[in-house]
CSV table of C-alpha atoms in Angstrom, one decimal:
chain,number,residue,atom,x,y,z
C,202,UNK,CA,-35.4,-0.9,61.7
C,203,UNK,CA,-32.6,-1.8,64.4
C,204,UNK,CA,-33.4,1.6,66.6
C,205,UNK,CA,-34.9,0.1,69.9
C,206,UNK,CA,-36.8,3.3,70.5
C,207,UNK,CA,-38.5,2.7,67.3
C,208,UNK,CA,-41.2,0.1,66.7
C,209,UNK,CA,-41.1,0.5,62.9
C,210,UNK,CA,-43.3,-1.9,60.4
C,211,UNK,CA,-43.1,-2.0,57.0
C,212,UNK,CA,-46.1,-2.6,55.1
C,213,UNK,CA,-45.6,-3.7,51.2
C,214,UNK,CA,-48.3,-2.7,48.9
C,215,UNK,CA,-48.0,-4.8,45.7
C,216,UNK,CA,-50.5,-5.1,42.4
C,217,UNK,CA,-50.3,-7.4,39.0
C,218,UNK,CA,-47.6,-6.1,37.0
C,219,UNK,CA,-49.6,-6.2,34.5
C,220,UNK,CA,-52.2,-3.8,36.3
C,221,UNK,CA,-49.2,-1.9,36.4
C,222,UNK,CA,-48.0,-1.6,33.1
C,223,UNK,CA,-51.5,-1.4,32.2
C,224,UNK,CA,-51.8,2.1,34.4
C,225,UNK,CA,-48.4,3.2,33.2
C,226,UNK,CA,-49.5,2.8,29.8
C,227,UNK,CA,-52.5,4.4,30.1
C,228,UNK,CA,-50.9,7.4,32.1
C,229,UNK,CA,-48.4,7.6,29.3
C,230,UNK,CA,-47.9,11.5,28.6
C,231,UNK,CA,-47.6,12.3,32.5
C,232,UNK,CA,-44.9,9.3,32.9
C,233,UNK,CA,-43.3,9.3,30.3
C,234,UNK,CA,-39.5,11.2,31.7
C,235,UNK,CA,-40.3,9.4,34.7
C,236,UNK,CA,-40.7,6.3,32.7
C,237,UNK,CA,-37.5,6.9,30.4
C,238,UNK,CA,-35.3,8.4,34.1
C,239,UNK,CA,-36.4,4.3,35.3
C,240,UNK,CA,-34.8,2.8,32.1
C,241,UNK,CA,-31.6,4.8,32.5
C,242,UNK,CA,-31.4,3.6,35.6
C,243,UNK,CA,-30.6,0.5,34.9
C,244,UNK,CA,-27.8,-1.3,35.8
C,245,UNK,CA,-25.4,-1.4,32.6
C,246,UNK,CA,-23.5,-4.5,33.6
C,247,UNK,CA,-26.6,-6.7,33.6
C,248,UNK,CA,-28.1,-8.0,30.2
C,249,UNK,CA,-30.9,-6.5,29.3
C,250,UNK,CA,-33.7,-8.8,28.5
C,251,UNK,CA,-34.9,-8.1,24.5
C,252,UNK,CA,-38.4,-7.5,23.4
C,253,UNK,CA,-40.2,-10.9,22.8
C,254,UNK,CA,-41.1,-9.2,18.9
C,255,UNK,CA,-37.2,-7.8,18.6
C,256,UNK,CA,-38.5,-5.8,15.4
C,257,UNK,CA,-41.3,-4.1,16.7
C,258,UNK,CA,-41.7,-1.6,19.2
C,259,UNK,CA,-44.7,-3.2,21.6
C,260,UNK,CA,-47.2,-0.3,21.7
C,261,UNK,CA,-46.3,1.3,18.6
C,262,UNK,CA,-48.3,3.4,16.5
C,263,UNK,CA,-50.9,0.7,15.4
C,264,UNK,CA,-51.6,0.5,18.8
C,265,UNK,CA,-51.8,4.5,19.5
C,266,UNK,CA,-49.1,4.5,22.2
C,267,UNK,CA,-46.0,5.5,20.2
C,268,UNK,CA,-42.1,5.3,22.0
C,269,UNK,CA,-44.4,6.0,25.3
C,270,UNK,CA,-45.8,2.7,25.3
C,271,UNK,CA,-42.6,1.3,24.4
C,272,UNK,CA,-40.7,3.0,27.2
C,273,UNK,CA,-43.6,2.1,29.4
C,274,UNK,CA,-43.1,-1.5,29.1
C,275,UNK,CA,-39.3,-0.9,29.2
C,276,UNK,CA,-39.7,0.2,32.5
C,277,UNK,CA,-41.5,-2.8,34.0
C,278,UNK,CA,-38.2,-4.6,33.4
C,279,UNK,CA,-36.2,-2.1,36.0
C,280,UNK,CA,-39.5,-2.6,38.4
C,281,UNK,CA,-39.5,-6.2,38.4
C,282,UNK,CA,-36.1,-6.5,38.9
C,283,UNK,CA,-36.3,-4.5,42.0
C,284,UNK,CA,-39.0,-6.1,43.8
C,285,UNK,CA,-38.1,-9.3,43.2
C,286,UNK,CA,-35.1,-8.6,45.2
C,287,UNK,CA,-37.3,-6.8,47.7
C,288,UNK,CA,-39.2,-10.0,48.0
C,289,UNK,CA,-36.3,-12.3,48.4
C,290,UNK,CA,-35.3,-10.3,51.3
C,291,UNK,CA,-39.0,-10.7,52.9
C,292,UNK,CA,-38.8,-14.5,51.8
C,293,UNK,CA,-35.8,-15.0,53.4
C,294,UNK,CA,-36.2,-12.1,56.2
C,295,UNK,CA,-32.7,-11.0,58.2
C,296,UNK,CA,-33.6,-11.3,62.5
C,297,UNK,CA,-34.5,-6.9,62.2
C,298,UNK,CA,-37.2,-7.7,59.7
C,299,UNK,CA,-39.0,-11.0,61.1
C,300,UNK,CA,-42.3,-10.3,62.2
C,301,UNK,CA,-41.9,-6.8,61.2
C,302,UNK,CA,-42.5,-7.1,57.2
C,303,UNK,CA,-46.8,-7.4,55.7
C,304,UNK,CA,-46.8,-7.9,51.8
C,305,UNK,CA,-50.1,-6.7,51.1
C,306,UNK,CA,-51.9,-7.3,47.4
C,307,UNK,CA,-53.8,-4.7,45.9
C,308,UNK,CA,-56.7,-7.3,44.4
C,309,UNK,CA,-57.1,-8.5,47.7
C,310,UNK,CA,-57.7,-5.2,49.1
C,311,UNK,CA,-60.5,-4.6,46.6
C,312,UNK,CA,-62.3,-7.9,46.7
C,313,UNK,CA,-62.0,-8.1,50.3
C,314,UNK,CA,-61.5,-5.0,51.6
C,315,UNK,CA,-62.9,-5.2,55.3
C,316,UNK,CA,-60.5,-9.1,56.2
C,317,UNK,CA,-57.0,-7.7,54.6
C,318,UNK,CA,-57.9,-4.1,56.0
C,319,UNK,CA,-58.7,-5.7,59.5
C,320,UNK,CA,-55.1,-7.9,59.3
C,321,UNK,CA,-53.1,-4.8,58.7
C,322,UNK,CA,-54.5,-3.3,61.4
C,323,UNK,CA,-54.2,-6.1,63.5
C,324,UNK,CA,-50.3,-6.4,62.3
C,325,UNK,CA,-49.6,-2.8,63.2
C,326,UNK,CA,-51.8,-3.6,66.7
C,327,UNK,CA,-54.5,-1.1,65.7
C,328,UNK,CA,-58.3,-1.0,65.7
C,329,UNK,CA,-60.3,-1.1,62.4
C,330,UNK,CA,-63.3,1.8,63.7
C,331,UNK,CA,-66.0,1.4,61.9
C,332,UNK,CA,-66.0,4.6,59.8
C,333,UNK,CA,-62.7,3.4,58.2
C,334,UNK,CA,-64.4,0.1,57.3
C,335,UNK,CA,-67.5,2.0,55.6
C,336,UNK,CA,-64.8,4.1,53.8
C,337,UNK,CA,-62.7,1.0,52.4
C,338,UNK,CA,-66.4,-0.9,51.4
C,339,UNK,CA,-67.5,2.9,49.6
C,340,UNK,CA,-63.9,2.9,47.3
C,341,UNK,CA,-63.8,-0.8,46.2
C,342,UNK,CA,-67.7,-0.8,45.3
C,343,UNK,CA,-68.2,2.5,43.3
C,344,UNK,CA,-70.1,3.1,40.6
C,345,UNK,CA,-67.4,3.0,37.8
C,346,UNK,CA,-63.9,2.6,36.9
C,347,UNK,CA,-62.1,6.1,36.6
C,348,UNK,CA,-60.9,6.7,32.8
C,349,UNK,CA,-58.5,9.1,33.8
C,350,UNK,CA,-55.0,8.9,35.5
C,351,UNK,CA,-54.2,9.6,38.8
C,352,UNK,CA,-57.7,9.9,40.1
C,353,UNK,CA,-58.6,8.6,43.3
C,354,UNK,CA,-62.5,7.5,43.4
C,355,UNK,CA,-64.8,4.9,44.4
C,356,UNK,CA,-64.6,1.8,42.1
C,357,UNK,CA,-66.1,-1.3,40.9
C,358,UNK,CA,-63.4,-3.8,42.1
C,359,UNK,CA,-64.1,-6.5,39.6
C,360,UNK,CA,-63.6,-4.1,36.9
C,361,UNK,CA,-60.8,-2.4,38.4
C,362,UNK,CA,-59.1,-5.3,39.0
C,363,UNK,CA,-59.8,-6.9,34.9
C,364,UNK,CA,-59.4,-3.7,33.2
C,365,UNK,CA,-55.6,-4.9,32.0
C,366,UNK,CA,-56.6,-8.1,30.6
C,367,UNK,CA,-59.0,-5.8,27.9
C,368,UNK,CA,-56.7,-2.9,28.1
C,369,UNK,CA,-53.4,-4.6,26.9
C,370,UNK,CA,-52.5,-7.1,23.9
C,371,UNK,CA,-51.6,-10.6,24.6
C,372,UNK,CA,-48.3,-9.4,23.0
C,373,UNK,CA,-47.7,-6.4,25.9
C,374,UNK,CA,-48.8,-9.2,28.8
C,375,UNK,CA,-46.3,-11.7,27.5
C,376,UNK,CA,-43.9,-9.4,27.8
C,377,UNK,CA,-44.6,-8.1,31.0
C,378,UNK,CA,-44.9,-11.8,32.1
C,379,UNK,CA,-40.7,-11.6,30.8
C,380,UNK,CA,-39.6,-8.8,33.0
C,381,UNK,CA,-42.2,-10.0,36.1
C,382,UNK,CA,-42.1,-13.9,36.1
C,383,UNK,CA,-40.2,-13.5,39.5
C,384,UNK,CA,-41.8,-11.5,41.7
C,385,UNK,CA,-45.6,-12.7,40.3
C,386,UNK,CA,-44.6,-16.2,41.2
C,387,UNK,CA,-44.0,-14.9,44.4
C,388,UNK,CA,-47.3,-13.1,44.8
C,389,UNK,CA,-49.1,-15.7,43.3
C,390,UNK,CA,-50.0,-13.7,40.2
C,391,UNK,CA,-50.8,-17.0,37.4
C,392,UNK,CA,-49.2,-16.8,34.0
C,393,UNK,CA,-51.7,-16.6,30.9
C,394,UNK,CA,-51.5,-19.1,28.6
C,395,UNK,CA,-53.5,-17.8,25.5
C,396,UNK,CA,-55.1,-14.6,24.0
C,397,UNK,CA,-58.3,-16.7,25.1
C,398,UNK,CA,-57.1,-17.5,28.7
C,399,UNK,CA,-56.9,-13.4,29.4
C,400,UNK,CA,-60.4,-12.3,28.0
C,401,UNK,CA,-61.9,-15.5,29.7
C,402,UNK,CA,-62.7,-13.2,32.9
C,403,UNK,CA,-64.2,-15.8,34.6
C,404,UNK,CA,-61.2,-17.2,35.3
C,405,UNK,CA,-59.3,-15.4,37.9
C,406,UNK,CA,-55.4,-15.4,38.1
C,407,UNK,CA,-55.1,-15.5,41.6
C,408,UNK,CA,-53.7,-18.0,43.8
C,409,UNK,CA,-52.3,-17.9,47.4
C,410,UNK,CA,-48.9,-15.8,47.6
C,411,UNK,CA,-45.9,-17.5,48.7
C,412,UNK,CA,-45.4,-14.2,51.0
């Protein structure tokens, strides 16, 4: 970032943790080392924050998931933690980062794909060409919402972007919510207040990023 020969940008893809935990969760079997390498790498000298239900494993076997699920949600705390000192840094940018750092949100990609793919051109000082702007229209307004993990396919958005709020309990986003408050206050990801609040999908949890 300080080589003068470089012109380096760094471009900060984000989504709803819960989104996240959501995917994680649902991509359990292929994560799940990679899940449990993220938990042991947390920092022994910090506290580690319990489980809102301390005597039940969130995702256990009523819910299918098993330690996976568990381990999956353990993670998020270890993510959080990270970004939300990522996003301090961008809030608070050093003089080799100003004007150099684009947080980007993932539901804003996907319900306006064309305006936030045309501003991260325009921060890297690039043209949007028209095939590109077909491309990023064809992937947010597919047909479907891909059941399995890791496949990359044209979506519906509005289903994309809802499928953790029927996906998860209220109990798994209130603990996500825990690890995340930080870095979704941040992003402008909103808090739900009640079981009722998250299926209510009229009501989006959006609101301008402090980014």
């Amino acid at each position: 970032m300080r080589d003068p020969t470089l012109d380096l940008k760094v471009i900060h893809l984000v989504r709803d943790p819960r989104a996240v935990a959501s995917s994680r969760i649902k991509s359990r079997h292929g994560l799940i080392r990679e899940s449990l390498q993220v938990v042991r790498s947390r920092d022994p000298r910090i506290h580690r924050m319990p489980f809102l239900d301390a005597g039940h494993k969130l995702g256990g076997k009523k819910e299918g998931g098993g330690g996976s699920d568990y381990h999956a949600l353990g993670a998020m705390e270890v993510i959080c933690s990270s970004m939300a000192k990522t996003l301090q840094t961008a809030l608070h940018p050093p003089d080799w980062l100003q004007g150099n750092y684009m947080a980007v949100r993932y539901e804003d990609l996907v319900v306006e794909p064309i305006k936030t793919l045309r501003q991260v051109y325009g921060f890297v000082n690039l043209a949007v060409s028209p095939d590109m702007e077909k491309f990023a229209l064809n992937m947010t307004s597919g047909p479907g919402y891909s059941s399995k993990p890791f496949v990359v396919s044209a979506r519906n958005a509005t289903q994309a972007l809802s499928a953790w709020r029927t996906a998860l309990s209220y109990q798994q986003i209130k603990q996500v919510e825990e690890y995340c408050h930080q870095p979704m206050a941040l992003l402008g990801y909103e808090r739900v207040g009640s079981p009722e609040e998250v299926k209510d999908l009229s009501r989006t949890l959006l609101r301008k990023p402090q980014l």
